[in-house]
Amino acid sequence: MRTIEERLALLDEVVSEAAARGLAMQTADDGPLDGRVISLQGRDRINFGSCSYLGLELDPRLRDAVCEAVGRYGTQFSSSRAYVSAPPYRELEARLDELFGGHALAMPTTSLGHLAALPVLIGPGDAVILDQQVHASVQVAADQLRLQGTAVEMIRHNRMDRLARMVERLAPRHRRIWFLADGVYSMFADLAPFAELRALLDAHEQLHLYIDDSHGVGWAGTHGRGPALEALGMHQRLIVAASLNKSFAAAGGALIFPDPELRRRVRTIGGPMIFSGPIQPPMLGAALASAAIHLSDELPLRQAALRERIALFDELAEEFCLPLATRDATPIRYVPLGLPRVVLDVVEGLLEDGFYTNYGAFPAVPMKHAGVRMTLTLHHRPEDIRALVGALAGRVPEALERAGEAARRKAATVARTAPALVLEHHRSVDALNGYEWDALLGDRGTFTVDGLRLLERVFAGEADGRPEDEWAFHYYVVRDRRGKPVLATFFTAALWKDDMLSSAEVSRLVEERRAADPYYLTSLTFGMGALLTEGDHLYLDGNADWKGALDLLLAAVSEHAAAAGAGTIVLRDLHAADRSLAEALRERGYAKLSMPASYVLEPVDADDEAWLARLSVKSRAHQRKDVLPWDGALDVEVVREPRDDLDFDRLHALYRAVAERGLDVNTFPLPRGAFRAMLDTTGWELVLLRLDGTVVAFGAHFAGGRHYAPMIVGLDYAYVRSHHTYRQALRVALLRARELGARRVLLGMGAGFEKRRFGAHAQERVAFAQASDHYSAQVLAALAADARSA
């Protein structure tokens, strides 16, 4: 996504929808709580959304400790620990030292612990590598490291091979390399690969680990120290963050250090240790009582009882053929189901059945990995777990059937009352009815039948052997029973730069990486249109069953994208103002992305006098001062057929000069043979601007029946300022459109300031995407943070 605002808007949309259906942002009804049942909207539900894994929050010993602490110290101790700490802190941290086997520092919250520790531990000369799924609170703290100049990278989740390669790449330039990960991942519930991490620690002396084990503490490990410390021990290059909530059933967090000096430094100069409030006395009392239980012989019995519940759930899930995100034995169980609307149906159904569960959705998980998240605690009885899995076994197939069969059932209903819909799928433009296609889409850009024939020739993938030049074309037409088109469009499966729709600032950072790795952050993408087309690629008959047609299209696109191995589907260049289409795509699991505005000049006036009269005062003055006086300064030639005397290498070099600077829509460069092929295609022409016989600017333009589209510009930047060559290229395009009788000029994206001064207006466009993995999006978001902090 291009902006923080877009990400926040999407998050708002997802949470608001869940809240409207009673699945999020709820407040429990007032009344006593027993840990097992929660009352929502006047009805009891068994609560499978609590992280109090050991069920200690109602233990009489913790309750008594809270009361005793209040009686002895009051409800709060309102002082920064930089000045003075409440009395129970000394005993608590000593207990935590014993429990974790290191040097513990209690924190107001685990999140504040990250913010306190990481800027102290990690300096500008270090490098940080984030696991893709490390907790959001760690990623927020990592953003603070960027501000101090620390290099921050990211690897795909649990890919230790990539971690090893990245450590080797960063080691020569950085003093220390920190890998930040979770011990137990909070959504999919899998464990970090501790054996491989230990091997990497042994192999690389510069490598340090920072593990957030908040979801592992208590229910796992000796004294509940968690799976990270249980597997790795208190290694000298390991720091662990723990929660004193969740299994511990108190409040706050703790950082576990391998030596007292590191603890002292964070205690002394970690920002939240100075400027944030402490854990308050009542919860310090609860934490001390919980620590005593953790250090007693009682804890292993509780841990074993929880493992029995986990095993029961997994056995039942296997019996009912329910998918699990992981078989790691953790008290978080996640059933991935695919698209959000399926999961919403299931979670809503479970709520009706008397079970409160969590809705796992984008952006917390990839769009196509939405699922039901459930947490198991010692409050649950075996019969609760059996009932939950039984309800899941009924609700999941039901929801999947509703989602999968909706289009067919709708089509069957439509067949009885209205024309049925039929989808045609073709792999070549020659299989289309050319007259029909051009009537539907031919006036929208360069994707007439002739224009598409050019693309199929140029991007057959045979010339230079570059993978980015091998495109697979898919044409779709949905018709009603009478054969009338309701929908028409085309997609290409092609290698995209993942930052294509990112900001220019982000693309510049990515291109720096591509100097050494040309295919860094590139993916096979199934995208509407093609990388050499702009405009509205989607014909929809708004008076017909366009939603039914859209369902048929998206089902086919999903199938064909999967067959091509494309992990992302993108529908692009759609009108931002079409709210009905936007809502329909959102309901079908697509996330909206902004795109640069596309510029259109219309109408095309018959002469300069009429054209100038429509411009603003400032634009008119600009044209008279900086554009019109240069008429005739450059020799203009329009070429519509191939010629041996044309220097295509020169043209390609001028095109590359512009493409490498124009990163608003960042794509792979065209193959060298593209411009020669254009001259073999009806509608395309090259407009050359020469100075003393040398081409200093040119345009590759497409002349449609009623429109003119200057698609590509090439410039010799030595003449851009001295001879106003870019403005002259726009001026010549306008004059050529007027000469051909075009009604409008499609000027495309980018250079909006100059195009507006020629009288063009912006058409706001959006894209909608659905990705099976959002690693690239996370990396690009991190690079956007780098760009902001630069």
mmCIF file of N, CA and C in Angstrom, residues 422-442 446-456 473-479 485 487-492 537 539 553:
data_model
loop_
_atom_site.group_PDB
_atom_site.id
_atom_site.type_symbol
_atom_site.label_atom_id
_atom_site.label_comp_id
_atom_site.label_asym_id
_atom_site.label_seq_id
_atom_site.Cartn_x
_atom_site.Cartn_y
_atom_site.Cartn_z
ATOM 1 N N VAL A 422 -22.643 -16.863 -18.833
ATOM 2 C CA VAL A 422 -21.646 -17.838 -19.277
ATOM 3 C C VAL A 422 -20.329 -17.107 -19.480
ATOM 4 N N LEU A 423 -19.254 -17.687 -18.953
ATOM 5 C CA LEU A 423 -17.937 -17.064 -19.084
ATOM 6 C C LEU A 423 -17.155 -17.717 -20.209
ATOM 7 N N GLU A 424 -16.581 -16.895 -21.084
ATOM 8 C CA GLU A 424 -15.656 -17.360 -22.112
ATOM 9 C C GLU A 424 -14.241 -17.011 -21.683
ATOM 10 N N HIS A 425 -13.330 -17.936 -21.892
ATOM 11 C CA HIS A 425 -11.925 -17.716 -21.553
ATOM 12 C C HIS A 425 -11.078 -18.051 -22.770
ATOM 13 N N HIS A 426 -10.267 -17.107 -23.209
ATOM 14 C CA HIS A 426 -9.415 -17.305 -24.376
ATOM 15 C C HIS A 426 -7.977 -16.968 -24.013
ATOM 16 N N ARG A 427 -7.048 -17.619 -24.708
ATOM 17 C CA ARG A 427 -5.624 -17.403 -24.447
ATOM 18 C C ARG A 427 -4.943 -16.569 -25.531
ATOM 19 N N SER A 428 -5.659 -16.193 -26.569
ATOM 20 C CA SER A 428 -5.096 -15.365 -27.629
ATOM 21 C C SER A 428 -6.137 -14.353 -28.072
ATOM 22 N N VAL A 429 -5.689 -13.161 -28.422
ATOM 23 C CA VAL A 429 -6.603 -12.130 -28.891
ATOM 24 C C VAL A 429 -7.268 -12.542 -30.195
ATOM 25 N N ASP A 430 -6.622 -13.413 -30.977
ATOM 26 C CA ASP A 430 -7.202 -13.841 -32.249
ATOM 27 C C ASP A 430 -8.446 -14.695 -32.055
ATOM 28 N N ALA A 431 -8.647 -15.204 -30.843
ATOM 29 C CA ALA A 431 -9.846 -16.007 -30.575
ATOM 30 C C ALA A 431 -11.062 -15.129 -30.264
ATOM 31 N N LEU A 432 -10.839 -13.834 -30.106
ATOM 32 C CA LEU A 432 -11.934 -12.926 -29.767
ATOM 33 C C LEU A 432 -12.689 -12.480 -31.016
ATOM 34 N N ASN A 433 -13.907 -12.019 -30.805
ATOM 35 C CA ASN A 433 -14.630 -11.288 -31.839
ATOM 36 C C ASN A 433 -14.063 -9.874 -31.836
ATOM 37 N N GLY A 434 -13.201 -9.579 -32.804
ATOM 38 C CA GLY A 434 -12.462 -8.328 -32.788
ATOM 39 C C GLY A 434 -13.341 -7.095 -32.817
ATOM 40 N N TYR A 435 -14.384 -7.114 -33.627
ATOM 41 C CA TYR A 435 -15.274 -5.954 -33.700
ATOM 42 C C TYR A 435 -15.955 -5.716 -32.361
ATOM 43 N N GLU A 436 -16.391 -6.788 -31.750
ATOM 44 C CA GLU A 436 -17.063 -6.656 -30.456
ATOM 45 C C GLU A 436 -16.103 -6.125 -29.397
ATOM 46 N N TRP A 437 -14.910 -6.689 -29.326
ATOM 47 C CA TRP A 437 -13.928 -6.272 -28.323
ATOM 48 C C TRP A 437 -13.620 -4.782 -28.465
ATOM 49 N N ASP A 438 -13.360 -4.346 -29.702
ATOM 50 C CA ASP A 438 -13.019 -2.942 -29.898
ATOM 51 C C ASP A 438 -14.198 -2.031 -29.588
ATOM 52 N N ALA A 439 -15.412 -2.532 -29.803
ATOM 53 C CA ALA A 439 -16.582 -1.725 -29.461
ATOM 54 C C ALA A 439 -16.717 -1.564 -27.952
ATOM 55 N N LEU A 440 -16.328 -2.586 -27.198
ATOM 56 C CA LEU A 440 -16.456 -2.553 -25.741
ATOM 57 C C LEU A 440 -15.304 -1.803 -25.080
ATOM 58 N N LEU A 441 -14.074 -2.031 -25.543
ATOM 59 C CA LEU A 441 -12.891 -1.542 -24.840
ATOM 60 C C LEU A 441 -11.939 -0.740 -25.712
ATOM 61 N N GLY A 442 -12.217 -0.668 -26.997
ATOM 62 C CA GLY A 442 -11.240 -0.084 -27.906
ATOM 63 C C GLY A 442 -10.980 1.392 -27.711
ATOM 64 N N THR A 446 -4.802 1.497 -25.248
ATOM 65 C CA THR A 446 -4.054 0.858 -26.334
ATOM 66 C C THR A 446 -4.412 -0.605 -26.507
ATOM 67 N N PHE A 447 -5.438 -1.075 -25.803
ATOM 68 C CA PHE A 447 -5.741 -2.506 -25.826
ATOM 69 C C PHE A 447 -6.883 -2.837 -26.777
ATOM 70 N N THR A 448 -6.788 -2.271 -27.992
ATOM 71 C CA THR A 448 -7.610 -2.753 -29.087
ATOM 72 C C THR A 448 -7.092 -4.125 -29.504
ATOM 73 N N VAL A 449 -7.799 -4.779 -30.396
ATOM 74 C CA VAL A 449 -7.331 -6.079 -30.877
ATOM 75 C C VAL A 449 -5.946 -5.947 -31.507
ATOM 76 N N ASP A 450 -5.743 -4.904 -32.339
ATOM 77 C CA ASP A 450 -4.422 -4.712 -32.952
ATOM 78 C C ASP A 450 -3.365 -4.422 -31.891
ATOM 79 N N GLY A 451 -3.715 -3.580 -30.908
ATOM 80 C CA GLY A 451 -2.766 -3.275 -29.849
ATOM 81 C C GLY A 451 -2.377 -4.503 -29.048
ATOM 82 N N LEU A 452 -3.334 -5.382 -28.810
ATOM 83 C CA LEU A 452 -3.058 -6.595 -28.046
ATOM 84 C C LEU A 452 -2.231 -7.589 -28.863
ATOM 85 N N ARG A 453 -2.427 -7.590 -30.174
ATOM 86 C CA ARG A 453 -1.573 -8.443 -31.006
ATOM 87 C C ARG A 453 -0.105 -8.031 -30.871
ATOM 88 N N LEU A 454 0.125 -6.719 -30.817
ATOM 89 C CA LEU A 454 1.489 -6.243 -30.606
ATOM 90 C C LEU A 454 2.061 -6.788 -29.301
ATOM 91 N N LEU A 455 1.295 -6.680 -28.203
ATOM 92 C CA LEU A 455 1.778 -7.153 -26.909
ATOM 93 C C LEU A 455 2.068 -8.650 -26.946
ATOM 94 N N GLU A 456 1.211 -9.418 -27.575
ATOM 95 C CA GLU A 456 1.441 -10.864 -27.634
ATOM 96 C C GLU A 456 2.718 -11.194 -28.403
ATOM 97 N N PHE A 473 -1.322 -14.410 -21.602
ATOM 98 C CA PHE A 473 -2.523 -13.585 -21.772
ATOM 99 C C PHE A 473 -3.783 -14.407 -21.516
ATOM 100 N N HIS A 474 -4.735 -13.786 -20.827
ATOM 101 C CA HIS A 474 -6.023 -14.413 -20.530
ATOM 102 C C HIS A 474 -7.122 -13.398 -20.816
ATOM 103 N N TYR A 475 -8.020 -13.750 -21.717
ATOM 104 C CA TYR A 475 -9.121 -12.868 -22.103
ATOM 105 C C TYR A 475 -10.430 -13.454 -21.581
ATOM 106 N N TYR A 476 -11.273 -12.587 -21.016
ATOM 107 C CA TYR A 476 -12.517 -13.042 -20.411
ATOM 108 C C TYR A 476 -13.684 -12.212 -20.957
ATOM 109 N N VAL A 477 -14.734 -12.927 -21.333
ATOM 110 C CA VAL A 477 -15.991 -12.280 -21.713
ATOM 111 C C VAL A 477 -17.111 -13.052 -21.031
ATOM 112 N N VAL A 478 -17.964 -12.361 -20.294
ATOM 113 C CA VAL A 478 -19.129 -12.984 -19.671
ATOM 114 C C VAL A 478 -20.363 -12.515 -20.448
ATOM 115 N N ARG A 479 -21.182 -13.475 -20.882
ATOM 116 C CA ARG A 479 -22.363 -13.154 -21.694
ATOM 117 C C ARG A 479 -23.629 -13.627 -20.983
ATOM 118 N N PRO A 485 -22.645 -9.274 -24.182
ATOM 119 C CA PRO A 485 -21.587 -9.166 -23.167
ATOM 120 C C PRO A 485 -22.062 -8.380 -21.942
ATOM 121 N N LEU A 487 -19.650 -8.463 -19.238
ATOM 122 C CA LEU A 487 -18.317 -8.131 -18.716
ATOM 123 C C LEU A 487 -17.289 -8.514 -19.773
ATOM 124 N N ALA A 488 -16.243 -7.713 -19.877
ATOM 125 C CA ALA A 488 -15.117 -8.044 -20.752
ATOM 126 C C ALA A 488 -13.854 -7.429 -20.172
ATOM 127 N N THR A 489 -12.784 -8.188 -20.181
ATOM 128 C CA THR A 489 -11.500 -7.684 -19.690
ATOM 129 C C THR A 489 -10.408 -8.658 -20.090
ATOM 130 N N PHE A 490 -9.170 -8.317 -19.751
ATOM 131 C CA PHE A 490 -8.085 -9.277 -19.942
ATOM 132 C C PHE A 490 -7.082 -9.125 -18.810
ATOM 133 N N PHE A 491 -6.380 -10.215 -18.542
ATOM 134 C CA PHE A 491 -5.334 -10.276 -17.523
ATOM 135 C C PHE A 491 -4.061 -10.810 -18.163
ATOM 136 N N THR A 492 -2.939 -10.499 -17.553
ATOM 137 C CA THR A 492 -1.673 -11.113 -17.933
ATOM 138 C C THR A 492 -1.002 -11.674 -16.690
ATOM 139 N N HIS A 537 -9.671 -1.121 -17.932
ATOM 140 C CA HIS A 537 -9.619 -2.403 -18.638
ATOM 141 C C HIS A 537 -10.874 -3.246 -18.441
ATOM 142 N N TYR A 539 -14.831 -3.765 -18.757
ATOM 143 C CA TYR A 539 -16.163 -3.396 -19.233
ATOM 144 C C TYR A 539 -17.198 -4.117 -18.394
ATOM 145 N N LEU A 553 -15.990 -14.085 -13.170
ATOM 146 C CA LEU A 553 -14.644 -13.646 -13.526
ATOM 147 C C LEU A 553 -13.654 -13.963 -12.412
#
